[in-house]
CSV table of C-alpha atoms in Angstrom, one decimal:
chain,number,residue,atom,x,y,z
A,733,UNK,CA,88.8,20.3,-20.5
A,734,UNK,CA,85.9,19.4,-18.6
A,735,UNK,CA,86.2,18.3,-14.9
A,736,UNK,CA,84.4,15.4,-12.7
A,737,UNK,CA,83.5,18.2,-10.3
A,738,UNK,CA,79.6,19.0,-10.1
A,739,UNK,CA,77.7,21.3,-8.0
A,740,UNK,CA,76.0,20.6,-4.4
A,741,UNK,CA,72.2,20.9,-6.0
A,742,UNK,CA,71.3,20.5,-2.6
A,743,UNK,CA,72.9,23.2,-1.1
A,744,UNK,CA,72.5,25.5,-3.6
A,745,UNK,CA,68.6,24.9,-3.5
A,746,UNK,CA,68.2,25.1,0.7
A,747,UNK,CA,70.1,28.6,-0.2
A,748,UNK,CA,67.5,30.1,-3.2
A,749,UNK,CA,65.0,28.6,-0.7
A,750,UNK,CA,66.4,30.9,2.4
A,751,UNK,CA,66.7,33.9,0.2
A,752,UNK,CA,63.3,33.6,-1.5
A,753,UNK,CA,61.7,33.7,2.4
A,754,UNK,CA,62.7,37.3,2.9
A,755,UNK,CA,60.5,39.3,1.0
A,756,UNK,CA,58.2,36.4,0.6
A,757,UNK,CA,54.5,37.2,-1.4
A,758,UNK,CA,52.0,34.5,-1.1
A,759,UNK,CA,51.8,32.3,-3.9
A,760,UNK,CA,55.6,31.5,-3.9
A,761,UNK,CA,57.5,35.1,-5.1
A,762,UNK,CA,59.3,37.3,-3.4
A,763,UNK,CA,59.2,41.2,-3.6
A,764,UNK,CA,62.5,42.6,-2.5
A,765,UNK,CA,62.5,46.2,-4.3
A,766,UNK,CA,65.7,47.9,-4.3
A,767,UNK,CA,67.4,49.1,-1.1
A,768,UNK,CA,64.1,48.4,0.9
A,769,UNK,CA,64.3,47.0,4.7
A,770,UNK,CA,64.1,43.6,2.3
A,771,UNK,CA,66.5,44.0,0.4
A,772,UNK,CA,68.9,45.0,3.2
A,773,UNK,CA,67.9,41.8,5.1
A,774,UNK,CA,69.1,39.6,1.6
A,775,UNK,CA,72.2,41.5,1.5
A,776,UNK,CA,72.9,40.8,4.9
A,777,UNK,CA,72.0,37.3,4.3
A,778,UNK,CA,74.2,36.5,1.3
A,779,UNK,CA,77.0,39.0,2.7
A,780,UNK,CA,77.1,36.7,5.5
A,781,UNK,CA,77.3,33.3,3.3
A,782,UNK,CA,80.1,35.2,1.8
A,783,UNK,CA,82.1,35.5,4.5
A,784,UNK,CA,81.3,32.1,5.8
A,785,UNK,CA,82.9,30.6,2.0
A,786,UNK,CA,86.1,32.9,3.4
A,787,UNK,CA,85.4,35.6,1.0
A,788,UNK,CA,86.8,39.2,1.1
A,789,UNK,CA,83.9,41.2,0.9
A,790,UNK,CA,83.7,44.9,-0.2
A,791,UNK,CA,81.1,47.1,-0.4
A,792,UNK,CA,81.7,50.1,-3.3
A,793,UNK,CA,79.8,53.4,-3.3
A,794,UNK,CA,77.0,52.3,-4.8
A,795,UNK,CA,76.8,50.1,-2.6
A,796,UNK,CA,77.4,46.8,-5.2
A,797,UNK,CA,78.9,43.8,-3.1
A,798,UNK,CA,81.5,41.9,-4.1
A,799,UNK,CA,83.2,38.7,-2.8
A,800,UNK,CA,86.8,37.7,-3.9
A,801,UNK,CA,88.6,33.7,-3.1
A,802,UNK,CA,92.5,34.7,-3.6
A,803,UNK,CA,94.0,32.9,-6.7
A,804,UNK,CA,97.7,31.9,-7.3
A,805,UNK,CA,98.6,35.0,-8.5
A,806,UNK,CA,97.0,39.0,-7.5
A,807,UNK,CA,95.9,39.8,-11.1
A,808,UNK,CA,92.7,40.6,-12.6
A,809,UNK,CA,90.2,37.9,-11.0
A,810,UNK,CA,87.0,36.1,-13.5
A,811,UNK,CA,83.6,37.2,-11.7
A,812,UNK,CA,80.3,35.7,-11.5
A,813,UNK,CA,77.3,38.1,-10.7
A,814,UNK,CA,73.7,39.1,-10.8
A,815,UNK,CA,71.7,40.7,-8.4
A,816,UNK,CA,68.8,40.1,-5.5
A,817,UNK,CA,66.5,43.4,-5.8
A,818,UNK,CA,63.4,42.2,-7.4
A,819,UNK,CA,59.9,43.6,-8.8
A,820,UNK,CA,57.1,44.1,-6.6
A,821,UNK,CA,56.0,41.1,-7.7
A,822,UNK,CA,59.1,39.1,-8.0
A,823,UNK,CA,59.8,34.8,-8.6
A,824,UNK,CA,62.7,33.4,-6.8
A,825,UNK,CA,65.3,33.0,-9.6
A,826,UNK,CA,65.2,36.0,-11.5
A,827,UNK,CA,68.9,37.5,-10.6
A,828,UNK,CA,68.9,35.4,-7.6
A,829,UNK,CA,70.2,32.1,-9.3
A,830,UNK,CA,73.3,33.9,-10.9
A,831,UNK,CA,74.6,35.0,-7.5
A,832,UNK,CA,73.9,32.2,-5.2
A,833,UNK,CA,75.0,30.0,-8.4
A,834,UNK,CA,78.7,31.2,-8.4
A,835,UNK,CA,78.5,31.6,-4.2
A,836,UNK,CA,78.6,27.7,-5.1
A,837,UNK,CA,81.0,27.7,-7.2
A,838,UNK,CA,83.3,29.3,-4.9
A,839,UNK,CA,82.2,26.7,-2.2
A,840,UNK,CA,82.8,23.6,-4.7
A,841,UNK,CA,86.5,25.4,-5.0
A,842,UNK,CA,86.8,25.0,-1.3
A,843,UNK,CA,85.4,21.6,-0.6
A,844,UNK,CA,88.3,20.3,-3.2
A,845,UNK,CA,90.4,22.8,-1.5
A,846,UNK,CA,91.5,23.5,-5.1
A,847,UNK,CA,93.2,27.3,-5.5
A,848,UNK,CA,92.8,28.8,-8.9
A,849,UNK,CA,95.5,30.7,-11.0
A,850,UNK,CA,92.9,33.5,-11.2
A,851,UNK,CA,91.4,34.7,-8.3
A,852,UNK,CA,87.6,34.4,-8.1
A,853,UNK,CA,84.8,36.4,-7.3
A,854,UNK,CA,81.5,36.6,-6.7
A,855,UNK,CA,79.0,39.8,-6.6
A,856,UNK,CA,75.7,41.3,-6.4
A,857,UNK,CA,74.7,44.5,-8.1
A,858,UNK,CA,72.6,47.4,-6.7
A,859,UNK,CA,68.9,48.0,-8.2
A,860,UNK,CA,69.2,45.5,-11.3
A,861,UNK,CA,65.4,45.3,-11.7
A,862,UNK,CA,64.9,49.7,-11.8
A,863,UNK,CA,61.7,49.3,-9.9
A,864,UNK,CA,61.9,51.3,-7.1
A,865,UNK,CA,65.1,53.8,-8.7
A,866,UNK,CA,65.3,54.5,-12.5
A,867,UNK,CA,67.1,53.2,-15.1
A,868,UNK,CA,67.6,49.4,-14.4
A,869,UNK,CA,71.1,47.9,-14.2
A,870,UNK,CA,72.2,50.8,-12.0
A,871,UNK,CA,74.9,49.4,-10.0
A,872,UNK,CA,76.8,47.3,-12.7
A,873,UNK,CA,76.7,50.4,-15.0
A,874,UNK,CA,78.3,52.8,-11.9
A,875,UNK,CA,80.3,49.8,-11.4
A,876,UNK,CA,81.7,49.9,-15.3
A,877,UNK,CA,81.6,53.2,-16.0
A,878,UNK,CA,78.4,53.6,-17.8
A,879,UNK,CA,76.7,55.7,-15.3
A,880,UNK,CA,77.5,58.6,-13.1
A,881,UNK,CA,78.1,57.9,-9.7
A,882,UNK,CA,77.0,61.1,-8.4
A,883,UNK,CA,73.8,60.8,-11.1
A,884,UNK,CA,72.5,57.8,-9.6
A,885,UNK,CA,72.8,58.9,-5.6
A,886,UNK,CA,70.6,61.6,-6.8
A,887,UNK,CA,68.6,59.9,-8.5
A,888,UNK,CA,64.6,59.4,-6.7
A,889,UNK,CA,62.7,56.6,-6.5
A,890,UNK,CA,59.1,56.5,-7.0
A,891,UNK,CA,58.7,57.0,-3.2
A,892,UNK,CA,60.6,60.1,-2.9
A,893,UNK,CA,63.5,58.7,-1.1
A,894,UNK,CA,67.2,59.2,-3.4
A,895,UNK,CA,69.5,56.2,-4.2
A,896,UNK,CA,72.8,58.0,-1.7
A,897,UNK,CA,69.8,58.2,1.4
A,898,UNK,CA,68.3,54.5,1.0
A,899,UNK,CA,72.1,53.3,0.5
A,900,UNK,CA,72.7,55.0,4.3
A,901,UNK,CA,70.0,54.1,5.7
A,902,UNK,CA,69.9,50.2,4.9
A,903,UNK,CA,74.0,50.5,5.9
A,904,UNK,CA,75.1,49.7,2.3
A,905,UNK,CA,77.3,52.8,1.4
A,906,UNK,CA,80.1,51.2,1.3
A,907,UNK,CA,83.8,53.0,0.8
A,908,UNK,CA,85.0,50.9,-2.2
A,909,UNK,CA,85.8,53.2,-5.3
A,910,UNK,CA,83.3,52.9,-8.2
A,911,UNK,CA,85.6,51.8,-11.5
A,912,UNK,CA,88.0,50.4,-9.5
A,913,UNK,CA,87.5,46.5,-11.2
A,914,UNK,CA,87.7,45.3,-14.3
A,915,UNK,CA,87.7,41.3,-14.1
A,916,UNK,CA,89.3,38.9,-16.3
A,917,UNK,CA,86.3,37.8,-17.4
A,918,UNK,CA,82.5,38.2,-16.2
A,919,UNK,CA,79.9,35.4,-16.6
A,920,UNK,CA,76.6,35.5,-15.4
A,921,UNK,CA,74.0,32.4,-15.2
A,922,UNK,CA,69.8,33.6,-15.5
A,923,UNK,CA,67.2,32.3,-16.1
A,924,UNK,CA,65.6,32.7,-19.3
A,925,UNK,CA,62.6,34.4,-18.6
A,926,UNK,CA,61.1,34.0,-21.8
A,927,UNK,CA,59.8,31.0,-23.7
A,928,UNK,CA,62.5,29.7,-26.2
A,929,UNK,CA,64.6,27.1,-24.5
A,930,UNK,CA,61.8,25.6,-23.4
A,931,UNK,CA,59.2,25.4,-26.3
A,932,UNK,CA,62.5,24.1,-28.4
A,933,UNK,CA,63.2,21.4,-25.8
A,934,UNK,CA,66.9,22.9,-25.1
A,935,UNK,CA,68.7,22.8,-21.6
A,936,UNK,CA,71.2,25.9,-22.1
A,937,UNK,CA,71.3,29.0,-23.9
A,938,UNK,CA,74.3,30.2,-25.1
A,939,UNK,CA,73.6,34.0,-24.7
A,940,UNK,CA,75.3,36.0,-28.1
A,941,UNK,CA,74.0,39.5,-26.4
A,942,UNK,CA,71.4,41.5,-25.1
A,943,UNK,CA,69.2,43.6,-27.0
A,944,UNK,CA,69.1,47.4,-27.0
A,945,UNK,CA,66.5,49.1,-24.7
A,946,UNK,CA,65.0,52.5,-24.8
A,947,UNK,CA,62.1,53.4,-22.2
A,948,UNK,CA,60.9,56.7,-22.7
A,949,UNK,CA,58.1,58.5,-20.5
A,950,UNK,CA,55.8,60.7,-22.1
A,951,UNK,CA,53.6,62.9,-20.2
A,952,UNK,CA,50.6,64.9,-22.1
A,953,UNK,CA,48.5,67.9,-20.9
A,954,UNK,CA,45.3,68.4,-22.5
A,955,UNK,CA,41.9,70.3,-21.4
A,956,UNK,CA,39.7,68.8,-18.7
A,957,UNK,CA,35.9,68.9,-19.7
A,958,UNK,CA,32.6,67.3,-19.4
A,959,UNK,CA,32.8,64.4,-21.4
A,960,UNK,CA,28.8,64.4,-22.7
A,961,UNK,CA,28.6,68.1,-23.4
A,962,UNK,CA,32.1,68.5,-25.4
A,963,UNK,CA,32.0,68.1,-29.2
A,964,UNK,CA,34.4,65.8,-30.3
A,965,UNK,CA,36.4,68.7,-32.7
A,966,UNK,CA,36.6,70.6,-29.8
A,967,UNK,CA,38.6,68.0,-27.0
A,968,UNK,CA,41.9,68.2,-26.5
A,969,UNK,CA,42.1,64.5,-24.6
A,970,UNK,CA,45.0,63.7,-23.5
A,971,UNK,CA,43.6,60.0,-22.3
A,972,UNK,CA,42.8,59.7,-26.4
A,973,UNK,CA,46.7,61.0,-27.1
A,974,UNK,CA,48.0,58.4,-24.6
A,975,UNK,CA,46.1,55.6,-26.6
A,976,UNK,CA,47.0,56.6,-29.6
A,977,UNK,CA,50.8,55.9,-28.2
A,978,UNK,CA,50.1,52.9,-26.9
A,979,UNK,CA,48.9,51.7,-30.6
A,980,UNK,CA,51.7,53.5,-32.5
A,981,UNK,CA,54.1,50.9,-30.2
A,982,UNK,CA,52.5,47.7,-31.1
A,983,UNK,CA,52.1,49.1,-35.0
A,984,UNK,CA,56.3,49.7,-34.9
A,985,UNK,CA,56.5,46.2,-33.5
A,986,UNK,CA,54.3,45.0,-35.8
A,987,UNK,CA,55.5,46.6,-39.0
A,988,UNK,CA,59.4,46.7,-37.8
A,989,UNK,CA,59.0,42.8,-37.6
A,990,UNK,CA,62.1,40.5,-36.5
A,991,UNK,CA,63.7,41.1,-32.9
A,992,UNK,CA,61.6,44.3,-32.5
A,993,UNK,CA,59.1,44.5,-29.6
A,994,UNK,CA,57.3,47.6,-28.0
A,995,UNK,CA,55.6,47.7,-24.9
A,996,UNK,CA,53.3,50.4,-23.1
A,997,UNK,CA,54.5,49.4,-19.1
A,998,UNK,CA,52.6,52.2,-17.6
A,999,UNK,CA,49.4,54.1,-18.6
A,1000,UNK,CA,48.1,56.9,-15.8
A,1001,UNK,CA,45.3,59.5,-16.4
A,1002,UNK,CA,44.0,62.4,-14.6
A,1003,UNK,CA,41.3,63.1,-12.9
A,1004,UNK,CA,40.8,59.0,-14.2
A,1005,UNK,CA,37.1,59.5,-14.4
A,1006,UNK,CA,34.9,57.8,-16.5
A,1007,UNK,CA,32.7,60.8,-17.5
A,1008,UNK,CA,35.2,63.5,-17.3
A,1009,UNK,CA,37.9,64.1,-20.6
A,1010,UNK,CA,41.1,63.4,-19.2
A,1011,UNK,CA,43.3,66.5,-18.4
A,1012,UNK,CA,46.6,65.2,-18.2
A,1013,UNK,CA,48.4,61.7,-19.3
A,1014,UNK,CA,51.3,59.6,-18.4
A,1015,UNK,CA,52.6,56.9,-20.6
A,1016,UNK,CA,55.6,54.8,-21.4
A,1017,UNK,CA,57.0,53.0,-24.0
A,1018,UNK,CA,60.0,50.5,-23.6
A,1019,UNK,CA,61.5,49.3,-27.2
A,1020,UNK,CA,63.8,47.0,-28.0
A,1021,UNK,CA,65.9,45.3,-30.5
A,1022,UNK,CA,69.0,43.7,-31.3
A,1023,UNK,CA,70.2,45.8,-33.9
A,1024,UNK,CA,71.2,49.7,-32.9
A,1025,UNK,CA,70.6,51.0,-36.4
A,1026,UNK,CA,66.5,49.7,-36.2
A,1027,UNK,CA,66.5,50.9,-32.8
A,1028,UNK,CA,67.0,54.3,-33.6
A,1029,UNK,CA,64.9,53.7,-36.8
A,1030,UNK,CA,62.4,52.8,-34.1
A,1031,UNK,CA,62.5,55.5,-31.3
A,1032,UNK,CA,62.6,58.2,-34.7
A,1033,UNK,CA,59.4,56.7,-36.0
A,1034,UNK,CA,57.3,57.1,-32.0
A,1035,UNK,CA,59.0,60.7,-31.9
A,1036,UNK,CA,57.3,61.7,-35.4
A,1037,UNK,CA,54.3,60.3,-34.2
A,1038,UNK,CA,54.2,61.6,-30.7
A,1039,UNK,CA,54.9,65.3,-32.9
A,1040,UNK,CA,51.8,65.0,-34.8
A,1041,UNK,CA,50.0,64.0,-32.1
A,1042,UNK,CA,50.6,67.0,-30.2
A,1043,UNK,CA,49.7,69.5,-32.9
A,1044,UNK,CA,46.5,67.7,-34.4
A,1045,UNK,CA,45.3,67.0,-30.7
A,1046,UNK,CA,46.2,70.6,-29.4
A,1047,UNK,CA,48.0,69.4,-26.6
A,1048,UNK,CA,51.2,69.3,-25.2
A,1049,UNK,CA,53.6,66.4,-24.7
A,1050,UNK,CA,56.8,66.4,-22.2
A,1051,UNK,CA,59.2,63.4,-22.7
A,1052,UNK,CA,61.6,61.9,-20.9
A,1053,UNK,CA,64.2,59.6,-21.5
A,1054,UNK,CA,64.3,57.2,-18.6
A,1055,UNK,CA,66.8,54.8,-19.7
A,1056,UNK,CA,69.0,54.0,-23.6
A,1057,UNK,CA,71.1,51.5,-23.8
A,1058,UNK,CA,72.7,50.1,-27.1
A,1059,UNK,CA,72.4,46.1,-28.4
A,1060,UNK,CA,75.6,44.4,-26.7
A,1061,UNK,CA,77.1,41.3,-28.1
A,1062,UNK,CA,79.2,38.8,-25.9
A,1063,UNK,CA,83.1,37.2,-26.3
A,1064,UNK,CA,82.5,34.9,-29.5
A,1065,UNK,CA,85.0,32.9,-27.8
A,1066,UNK,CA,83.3,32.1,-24.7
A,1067,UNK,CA,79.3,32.2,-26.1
A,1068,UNK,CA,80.6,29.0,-28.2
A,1069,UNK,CA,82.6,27.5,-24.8
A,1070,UNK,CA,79.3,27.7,-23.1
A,1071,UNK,CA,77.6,26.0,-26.1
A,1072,UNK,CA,80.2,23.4,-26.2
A,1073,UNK,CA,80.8,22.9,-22.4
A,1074,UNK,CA,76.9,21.8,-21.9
A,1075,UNK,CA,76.6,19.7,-24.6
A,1076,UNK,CA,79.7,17.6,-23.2
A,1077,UNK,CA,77.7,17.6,-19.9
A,1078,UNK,CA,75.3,15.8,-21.9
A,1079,UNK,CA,73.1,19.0,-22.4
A,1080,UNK,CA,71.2,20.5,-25.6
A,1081,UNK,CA,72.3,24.0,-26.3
A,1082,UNK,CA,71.1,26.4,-28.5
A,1083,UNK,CA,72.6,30.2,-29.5
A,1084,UNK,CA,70.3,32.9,-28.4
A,1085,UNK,CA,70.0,36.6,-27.7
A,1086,UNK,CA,68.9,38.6,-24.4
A,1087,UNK,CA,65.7,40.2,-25.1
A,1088,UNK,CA,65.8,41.6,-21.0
A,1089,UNK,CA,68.7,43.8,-19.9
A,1090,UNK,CA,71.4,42.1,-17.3
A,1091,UNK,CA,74.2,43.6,-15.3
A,1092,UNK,CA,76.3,41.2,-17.9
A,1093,UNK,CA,76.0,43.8,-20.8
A,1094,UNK,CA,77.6,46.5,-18.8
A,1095,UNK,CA,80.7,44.5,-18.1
A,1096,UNK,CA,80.9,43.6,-22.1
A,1097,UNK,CA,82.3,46.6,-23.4
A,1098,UNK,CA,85.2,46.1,-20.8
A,1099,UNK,CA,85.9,42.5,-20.5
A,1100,UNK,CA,85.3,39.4,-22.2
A,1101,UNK,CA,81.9,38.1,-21.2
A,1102,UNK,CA,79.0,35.3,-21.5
A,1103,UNK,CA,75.6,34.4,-20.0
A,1104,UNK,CA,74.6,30.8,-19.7
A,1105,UNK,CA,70.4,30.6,-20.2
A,1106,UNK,CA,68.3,27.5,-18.1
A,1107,UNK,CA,64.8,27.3,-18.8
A,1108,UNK,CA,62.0,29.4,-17.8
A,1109,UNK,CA,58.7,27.6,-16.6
A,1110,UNK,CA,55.6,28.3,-19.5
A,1111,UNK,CA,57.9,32.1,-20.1
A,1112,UNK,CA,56.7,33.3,-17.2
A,1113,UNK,CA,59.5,35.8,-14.8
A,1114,UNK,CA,58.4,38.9,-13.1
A,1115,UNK,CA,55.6,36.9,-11.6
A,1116,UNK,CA,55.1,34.7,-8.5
A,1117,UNK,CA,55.0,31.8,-10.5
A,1118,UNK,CA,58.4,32.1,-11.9
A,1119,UNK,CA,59.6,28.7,-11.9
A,1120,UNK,CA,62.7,26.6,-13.0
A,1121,UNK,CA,63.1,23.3,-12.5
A,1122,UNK,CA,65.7,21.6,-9.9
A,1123,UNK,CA,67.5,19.6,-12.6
A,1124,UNK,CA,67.6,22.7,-15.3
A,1125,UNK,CA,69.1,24.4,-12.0
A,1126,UNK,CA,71.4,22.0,-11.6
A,1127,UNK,CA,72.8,21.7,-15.3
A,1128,UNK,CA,73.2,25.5,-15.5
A,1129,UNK,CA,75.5,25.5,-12.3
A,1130,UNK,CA,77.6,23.0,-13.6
A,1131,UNK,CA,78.1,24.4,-16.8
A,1132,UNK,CA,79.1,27.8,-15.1
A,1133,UNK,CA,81.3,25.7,-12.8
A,1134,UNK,CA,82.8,24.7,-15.8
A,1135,UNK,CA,83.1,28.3,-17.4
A,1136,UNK,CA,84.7,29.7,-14.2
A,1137,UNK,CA,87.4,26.7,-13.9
A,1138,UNK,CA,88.2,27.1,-17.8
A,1139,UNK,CA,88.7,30.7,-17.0
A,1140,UNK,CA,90.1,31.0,-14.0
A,1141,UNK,CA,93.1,28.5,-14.4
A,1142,UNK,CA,93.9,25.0,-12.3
C-alpha cells in the first residue's frame, strides 16, 4: 500500500548541502578520503543529526556507525545505508544521498510520530570508496562477514598509516562487535552514476544486482637503459609490458562484449623519463561483469597474457590481487516493489544492474535486499560535477520512504 507521506525535500537538501561543505573542492565536490580529519568532521556531523532524530547510535570496530528508532517489537530491524568517505575528487551524492536519505526517513517517522512494527535503522559504512585503504566496501564487508576484521585494521593506506591507527586517531574505534547485525532487510538509495536512466528518460532504477569486480595490480621489473643506444631485441621495457596490459584490457572488453568492461585505473613508471627505457612498472586492471562464470573467463584470459608477456619481454611480473568480489543479485521480491512503488508515485522505472560496487551487495548474501537508482547528471560521478537534480532527489526518497514503511510494518 502506498502512503500520503512524502519526504521534507527541503530538509533533506540544506542537509547534502551541510555535508558537501566539509571537505569542500572548488568547483562544487567534496573530497573526504577515508578516516581523514574530513571524514571524522562528517561523521561527527551526521553522528550528531543522529542523535538529534533520537537515534541509538553505535560505533562497531571498524568503526561503521549505525543509528537505530525502536520499533514495536525488539526483532531484527530493516536498515538504510551508504557511506560519506569519498574520492579525492568527490561530487556530493555519491554514498552521501543514501545515508542522509533514510536519516529522513527516520525524521518523516517522527514528525507523524508514527512507531513501526520493525525497528529502523540507519547507517554509514567505513571506506566505501577504497581510496585511501584497499579493497572498497570495507566496512560493510567486516560488517557482514566478508572480510577479516583483524585483515582490514592491518591493512595500509596509500599514505602509510593502517586502518586500526586512523580509526584511533579520528576517535572512531568504536566497541560494537563486528557480525553482530543482520537486518530484516537492507535498502540502499544511490545515485546512478552512470548514464542509463537518464539517456532512456527514466526516474528510478530498480537495481537487480551489482556486477562482479576484480582489481588486480601488476607490478613489472625490467632493465633500465639508454633509450637511443639500446636495440630494440635487446630491451627488456617494462613501460612497453605495462602498455601492452593496458591494451589486452580494452581487447577483453572488446571481444568479451555484453556487461564486460576493463579499465587500466593506474599506470606508474620508473625512472618516468622520456629518454631512459623504463626499469620498473606499475599497473592495474579493474574488470567487471555481471556473470561470475565470464568473469573468471576474463581474469584467466589477462593472466595468460600477462604470462607471455613476461617470458617474450624477459621481465618479471609480481601480481597482486587487490580486491574479488563475485556478481550479486538482489531479493526478486523487493527489486519488483521498488519498480512498482515508483511508478504508483507517478514515476518511470526501469530494471537495471550495478556496474559500481555498493555496501548493498555485502548485505545480499545475508538478507533480503534492493537499491533504488535516481539519475546521474551527463554519467558523470567521481567528479566535482557530479550532479542530480532536486526533483530526481526528491522522487528517490519517497520511493525509499515507501520501501522502508512496506518493510518495516505500520
Amino acid at each position: 500500500m502506498i502512503t500520503n507521506h512524502r519526504i521534507d525535500l527541503d530538509r533533506l537538501m540544506g542537509r547534502i548541502k551541510a555535508l558537501g561543505k566539509i571537505g569542500a573542492l572548488d568547483g562544487g565536490g567534496v573530497c573526504r578520503l577515508a578516516l581523514s580529519d574530513a571524514d571524522k568532521a562528517g561523521r561527527d556531523l551526521v553522528s550528531g543529526w543522529m542523535r538529534e532524530a533520537g537515534l541509538d547510535v553505535t560505533v562497531d570496530a571498524i568503526g561503521n556507525v549505525v543509528g537505530v528508532r525502536k520499533g514495536e517489537t525488539d526483532g531484527p530491524m530493516v536498515l538504510v545505508g551508504s557511506h560519506i568517505d569519498t574520492v579525492a575528487t568527490g561530487g556530493l551524492y555519491d554514498g552521501n544521498l543514501g545515508v542522509l536519505a533514510g536519516l529522513e526517513v527516520i525524521d518523516v517517522l517522527n514528525d507523524l510520530g508514527l512507531t513501526t512494527h520493525h525497528p529502523v535503522g540507519v547507517a554509514f559504512f567505513t571506506n566505501e570508496e577504497g581510496a585511501r585503504f584497499a579493497p572498497d566496501m570495507m566496512g560493510s564487508g567486516v560488517h557482514q562477514g566478508s572480510l577479516s576484521l583483524d585483515t582490514c585494521l592491518a591493512t595500509a593506506g596509500i599514505d602509510g598509516a593502517t586502518v586500526g591507527e586512523e580509526l584511533r586517531r579520528i576517535g572512531y574505534a568504536g566497541e560494537t562487535p563486528v557480525g553482530s547485525l543482520t537486518p530484516r532487510a537492507y535498502f540502499e538509495l544511490h545515485v546512478e552514476q552512470g548514464p542509463v536512466l537518464e539517456e532512456a528518460g527514466i526516474a528510478i532504477g530498480a537495481v537487480t544486482g551489482v556486477q562482479g569486480i576484480s582489481w588486480t595490480e601488476y607490478t613489472i621489473t625490467g632493465v633500465s637503459n639508454h633509450a637511443g643506444t639500446t636495440p630494440m631485441r635487446l630491451r627488456h621495457d617494462a613501460g612497453y609490458v605495462a602498455a601492452e596490459i593496458a591494451v589486452e584490457a580494452r581487447r577483453i572488453a572488446r571481444e568479451f562484449g555484453g556487461d564486460q568492461v576493463a579499465t587500466c585505473g593506474a599506470i606508474e613508471l620508473d625512472p618516468g623519463l622520456v629518454n631512459v627505457i623504463a626499469r620498473s612498472a606499475r599497473i592495474t586492471v579493474d574488470l567487471r561483469n555481471t556473470d561470475d562464470l565470464l568473469l573468471r573467463e576474463a581474469e584467466a584470459r589477462m593472466a595468460e597474457r600477462v604470462g607471455e608477456l613476461e617470458k617474450s619481454e624477459g621481465v618479471t611480473i609480481a601480481v597482486r590481487s587487490l580486491a574479488r568480489f563475485a556478481p550479486v543479485a538482489f531479493d526478486e521480491a523487493f527489486v519488483s516493489l521498488v519498480a512498482e512503488t515508483a511508478q504508483k508515485l507517478g514515476h518511470s522505472a526501469m530494471r537495471m544492474p550495478s556496474g559500481a560496487g555498493h555496501d548493498a551487495q555485502m548485505f545480499a548474501p545475508n538478507c533480503p535486499t534492493a537499491m533504488v537508482f535516481v539519475p546521474s547528471a551527463g554519467g558523470i560521478s567521481h567528479n566535482v560535477e557530479e550532479y542530480t537534480a532536486p526533483d530526481e532527489i526528491a522522487a528517490g526518497a519517497n520511493v525509499l520512504l515507501q520501501m522502508v514503511l512496506s518493510a518495516a510494518g505500520r
